[in-house]
mmCIF file of C-alpha atoms in Angstrom:
data_model
loop_
_atom_site.group_PDB
_atom_site.id
_atom_site.type_symbol
_atom_site.label_atom_id
_atom_site.label_comp_id
_atom_site.label_asym_id
_atom_site.label_seq_id
_atom_site.Cartn_x
_atom_site.Cartn_y
_atom_site.Cartn_z
ATOM 1 C CA MET A 7 28.262 24.859 16.263
ATOM 2 C CA GLU A 8 25.809 25.863 12.703
ATOM 3 C CA SER A 9 24.526 22.591 11.191
ATOM 4 C CA ILE A 10 24.316 22.754 7.322
ATOM 5 C CA TYR A 11 22.145 19.958 5.922
ATOM 6 C CA PHE A 12 21.422 19.044 1.741
ATOM 7 C CA LEU A 13 18.692 18.659 0.563
ATOM 8 C CA HIS A 14 18.388 16.460 -2.514
ATOM 9 C CA ARG A 15 15.108 15.890 -4.747
ATOM 10 C CA TYR A 16 15.262 11.915 -4.968
ATOM 11 C CA ALA A 17 11.926 11.188 -6.181
ATOM 12 C CA TYR A 18 8.738 12.843 -8.042
ATOM 13 C CA THR A 19 5.480 11.156 -8.473
ATOM 14 C CA ARG A 20 1.829 12.677 -10.089
ATOM 15 C CA ASN A 21 0.795 12.738 -6.336
ATOM 16 C CA MET A 22 4.139 13.771 -4.010
ATOM 17 C CA GLN A 23 6.757 14.995 -3.897
ATOM 18 C CA GLN A 24 10.056 13.406 -2.225
ATOM 19 C CA TYR A 25 13.574 15.527 -1.137
ATOM 20 C CA LEU A 26 16.380 13.579 0.677
ATOM 21 C CA SER A 27 18.341 15.524 3.468
ATOM 22 C CA ASP A 28 21.152 14.129 5.803
ATOM 23 C CA ASN A 29 18.267 13.060 8.356
ATOM 24 C CA GLY A 30 15.668 12.163 6.881
ATOM 25 C CA HIS A 31 12.965 12.702 4.381
ATOM 26 C CA PHE A 32 10.447 15.855 2.884
ATOM 27 C CA LEU A 33 7.156 14.348 1.944
ATOM 28 C CA VAL A 34 4.952 16.978 -0.219
ATOM 29 C CA VAL A 35 1.672 15.591 -0.129
ATOM 30 C CA ALA A 36 -0.643 16.796 -3.228
ATOM 31 C CA LYS A 37 -4.350 18.593 -2.813
ATOM 32 C CA GLY A 38 -7.022 15.604 -3.191
ATOM 33 C CA GLU A 39 -4.236 12.991 -1.907
ATOM 34 C CA GLU A 40 -4.774 10.831 1.174
ATOM 35 C CA VAL A 41 -1.863 11.794 3.729
ATOM 36 C CA VAL A 42 -1.653 7.831 5.449
ATOM 37 C CA SER A 43 -1.913 6.268 2.396
ATOM 38 C CA ALA A 44 1.081 8.160 0.656
ATOM 39 C CA LEU A 45 2.611 7.546 4.281
ATOM 40 C CA ASP A 46 1.802 3.948 3.645
ATOM 41 C CA ALA A 47 3.619 3.648 0.279
ATOM 42 C CA PHE A 48 6.505 5.995 1.266
ATOM 43 C CA ALA A 49 7.624 3.236 3.533
ATOM 44 C CA ARG A 50 6.742 0.516 1.654
ATOM 45 C CA GLU A 51 8.742 1.519 -1.593
ATOM 46 C CA HIS A 52 12.011 2.569 1.150
ATOM 47 C CA ASN A 53 11.371 -0.222 3.017
ATOM 48 C CA LEU A 54 11.411 2.069 6.442
ATOM 49 C CA GLN A 55 10.953 -0.568 9.580
ATOM 50 C CA SER A 56 10.648 2.578 12.056
ATOM 51 C CA ALA A 57 10.562 6.672 12.101
ATOM 52 C CA TRP A 58 9.119 9.121 13.322
ATOM 53 C CA VAL A 59 7.000 11.929 11.284
ATOM 54 C CA SER A 60 5.690 15.632 11.604
ATOM 55 C CA GLY A 61 3.489 17.658 9.816
ATOM 56 C CA ILE A 62 1.645 21.051 8.861
ATOM 57 C CA GLY A 63 -1.157 21.988 6.131
ATOM 58 C CA GLY A 64 -4.112 21.813 5.110
ATOM 59 C CA SER A 65 -7.164 19.488 4.977
ATOM 60 C CA ALA A 66 -10.052 18.903 2.951
ATOM 61 C CA LYS A 67 -11.650 16.092 4.356
ATOM 62 C CA ILE A 68 -10.443 14.462 8.151
ATOM 63 C CA THR A 69 -11.259 11.219 10.582
ATOM 64 C CA ILE A 70 -10.054 11.203 13.712
ATOM 65 C CA GLY A 71 -10.950 9.426 16.421
ATOM 66 C CA PHE A 72 -11.136 9.329 20.249
ATOM 67 C CA ARG A 73 -10.284 6.227 22.416
ATOM 68 C CA ASP A 74 -12.504 5.564 25.142
ATOM 69 C CA PRO A 75 -10.890 3.077 27.101
ATOM 70 C CA GLU A 76 -14.173 1.424 28.794
ATOM 71 C CA ARG A 77 -15.362 0.218 25.995
ATOM 72 C CA LYS A 78 -11.888 -0.583 24.167
ATOM 73 C CA GLU A 79 -12.965 1.234 20.727
ATOM 74 C CA TYR A 80 -12.228 4.527 19.097
ATOM 75 C CA LEU A 81 -15.106 6.917 18.410
ATOM 76 C CA TRP A 82 -14.354 8.162 14.714
ATOM 77 C CA ARG A 83 -16.035 11.557 13.785
ATOM 78 C CA THR A 84 -14.932 12.734 10.042
ATOM 79 C CA TYR A 85 -15.403 16.451 9.586
ATOM 80 C CA ASP A 86 -15.864 17.596 5.748
ATOM 81 C CA GLY A 87 -14.460 20.985 4.416
ATOM 82 C CA PRO A 88 -11.134 22.821 5.086
ATOM 83 C CA LEU A 89 -8.727 22.733 8.128
ATOM 84 C CA GLU A 90 -5.297 23.995 8.833
ATOM 85 C CA ILE A 91 -2.955 20.985 9.632
ATOM 86 C CA ILE A 92 -1.722 22.949 13.101
ATOM 87 C CA SER A 93 -0.002 19.761 13.714
ATOM 88 C CA LEU A 94 0.634 15.810 12.575
ATOM 89 C CA GLN A 95 3.021 13.550 14.863
ATOM 90 C CA GLY A 96 3.542 9.781 15.033
ATOM 91 C CA ASN A 97 5.041 7.259 14.536
ATOM 92 C CA LEU A 98 6.095 4.099 12.265
ATOM 93 C CA ALA A 99 6.620 0.341 13.547
ATOM 94 C CA ARG A 100 5.162 -2.790 11.675
ATOM 95 C CA VAL A 101 2.322 -5.179 12.430
ATOM 96 C CA ASN A 102 2.772 -8.371 10.667
ATOM 97 C CA ASN A 103 5.199 -6.801 8.595
ATOM 98 C CA GLU A 104 3.437 -4.375 7.024
ATOM 99 C CA PRO A 105 3.577 -0.087 8.004
ATOM 100 C CA PHE A 106 1.594 0.424 10.333
ATOM 101 C CA TRP A 107 1.536 4.788 11.319
ATOM 102 C CA HIS A 108 0.434 5.506 14.613
ATOM 103 C CA LEU A 109 -0.689 9.438 14.231
ATOM 104 C CA HIS A 110 -2.191 12.434 15.922
ATOM 105 C CA GLY A 111 -3.477 15.432 14.915
ATOM 106 C CA THR A 112 -4.780 18.553 15.411
ATOM 107 C CA PHE A 113 -6.517 20.873 13.446
ATOM 108 C CA ALA A 114 -8.545 23.971 13.201
ATOM 109 C CA GLY A 115 -11.164 25.989 10.602
ATOM 110 C CA ALA A 116 -11.571 29.994 10.365
ATOM 111 C CA ASP A 117 -13.376 29.897 13.642
ATOM 112 C CA TYR A 118 -9.891 29.184 15.426
ATOM 113 C CA ILE A 119 -11.271 26.714 17.433
ATOM 114 C CA ALA A 120 -8.252 23.463 17.518
ATOM 115 C CA ILE A 121 -9.836 19.891 17.222
ATOM 116 C CA GLY A 122 -7.954 16.895 17.705
ATOM 117 C CA GLY A 123 -7.453 12.911 18.085
ATOM 118 C CA HIS A 124 -6.308 9.956 17.079
ATOM 119 C CA VAL A 125 -5.988 10.206 12.917
ATOM 120 C CA LYS A 126 -7.139 7.688 10.297
ATOM 121 C CA GLU A 127 -7.597 9.856 7.465
ATOM 122 C CA VAL A 128 -6.282 13.137 5.958
ATOM 123 C CA VAL A 129 -7.717 13.939 3.480
ATOM 124 C CA VAL A 130 -5.353 17.372 1.574
ATOM 125 C CA GLY A 131 -7.191 20.045 0.807
ATOM 126 C CA LEU A 132 -4.183 22.775 -0.401
ATOM 127 C CA THR A 133 -0.683 21.057 0.591
ATOM 128 C CA CYS A 134 0.618 19.140 3.125
ATOM 129 C CA GLU A 135 4.722 19.242 4.028
ATOM 130 C CA LEU A 136 6.012 16.003 6.136
ATOM 131 C CA PHE A 137 9.378 15.066 7.572
ATOM 132 C CA ILE A 138 10.136 11.478 8.157
ATOM 133 C CA THR A 139 13.101 11.020 10.244
ATOM 134 C CA PRO A 140 14.031 7.226 10.107
ATOM 135 C CA THR A 141 15.022 5.392 13.001
ATOM 136 C CA PRO A 142 17.617 2.220 13.007
ATOM 137 C CA LEU A 143 15.389 0.371 15.404
ATOM 138 C CA ARG A 144 13.343 -2.382 13.501
ATOM 139 C CA LEU A 145 9.669 -1.321 16.205
ATOM 140 C CA THR A 146 6.827 -4.008 15.737
ATOM 141 C CA ARG A 147 3.198 -3.298 17.141
ATOM 142 C CA HIS A 148 1.502 -6.502 19.143
ATOM 143 C CA HIS A 149 -2.041 -6.418 20.557
ATOM 144 C CA ASP A 150 -2.118 -5.686 24.081
ATOM 145 C CA GLU A 151 -5.164 -7.507 26.252
ATOM 146 C CA ASP A 152 -5.694 -4.788 28.746
ATOM 147 C CA THR A 153 -5.970 -2.349 26.724
ATOM 148 C CA GLY A 154 -7.270 -3.514 23.494
ATOM 149 C CA LEU A 155 -4.456 -1.790 21.601
ATOM 150 C CA LYS A 156 -1.773 -2.598 19.415
ATOM 151 C CA LEU A 157 1.351 -1.264 21.547
ATOM 152 C CA LEU A 158 4.733 -0.319 20.464
ATOM 153 C CA GLY A 159 7.745 -2.719 21.157
ATOM 154 C CA GLN A 160 10.850 -4.126 19.756
#
């Protein structure tokens, strides 16, 4: 059976276009804007408690990390210059009642070599197209002594 989803434009800002469908939200983040900040603003504006996000696009600058399990810290690396956003995936939960996006991404440059990791920052270079699927759960994150991470729970 074929599903038909209706798409309605419900908001526009100078920096981000937002569209509502029957099963989620499309966001188009504009060139020069930072994706994690845009997601935070969207979650606050719509009082989202938990959600899943996926996206594609092009970046001008990214900061990604690898979690060192022994040191219990992220090793961050920043890449300046144009990269394709091959995949951006993650979830939304709350920490101290504030939005907390846990994002991972895969990126590639003109050499076609992919890099990826935990996403700290993505500055849009061309466009970034995101789809957010809200969930009815109220997910939270709490500090775990063993890993040093804020782990997902309810």
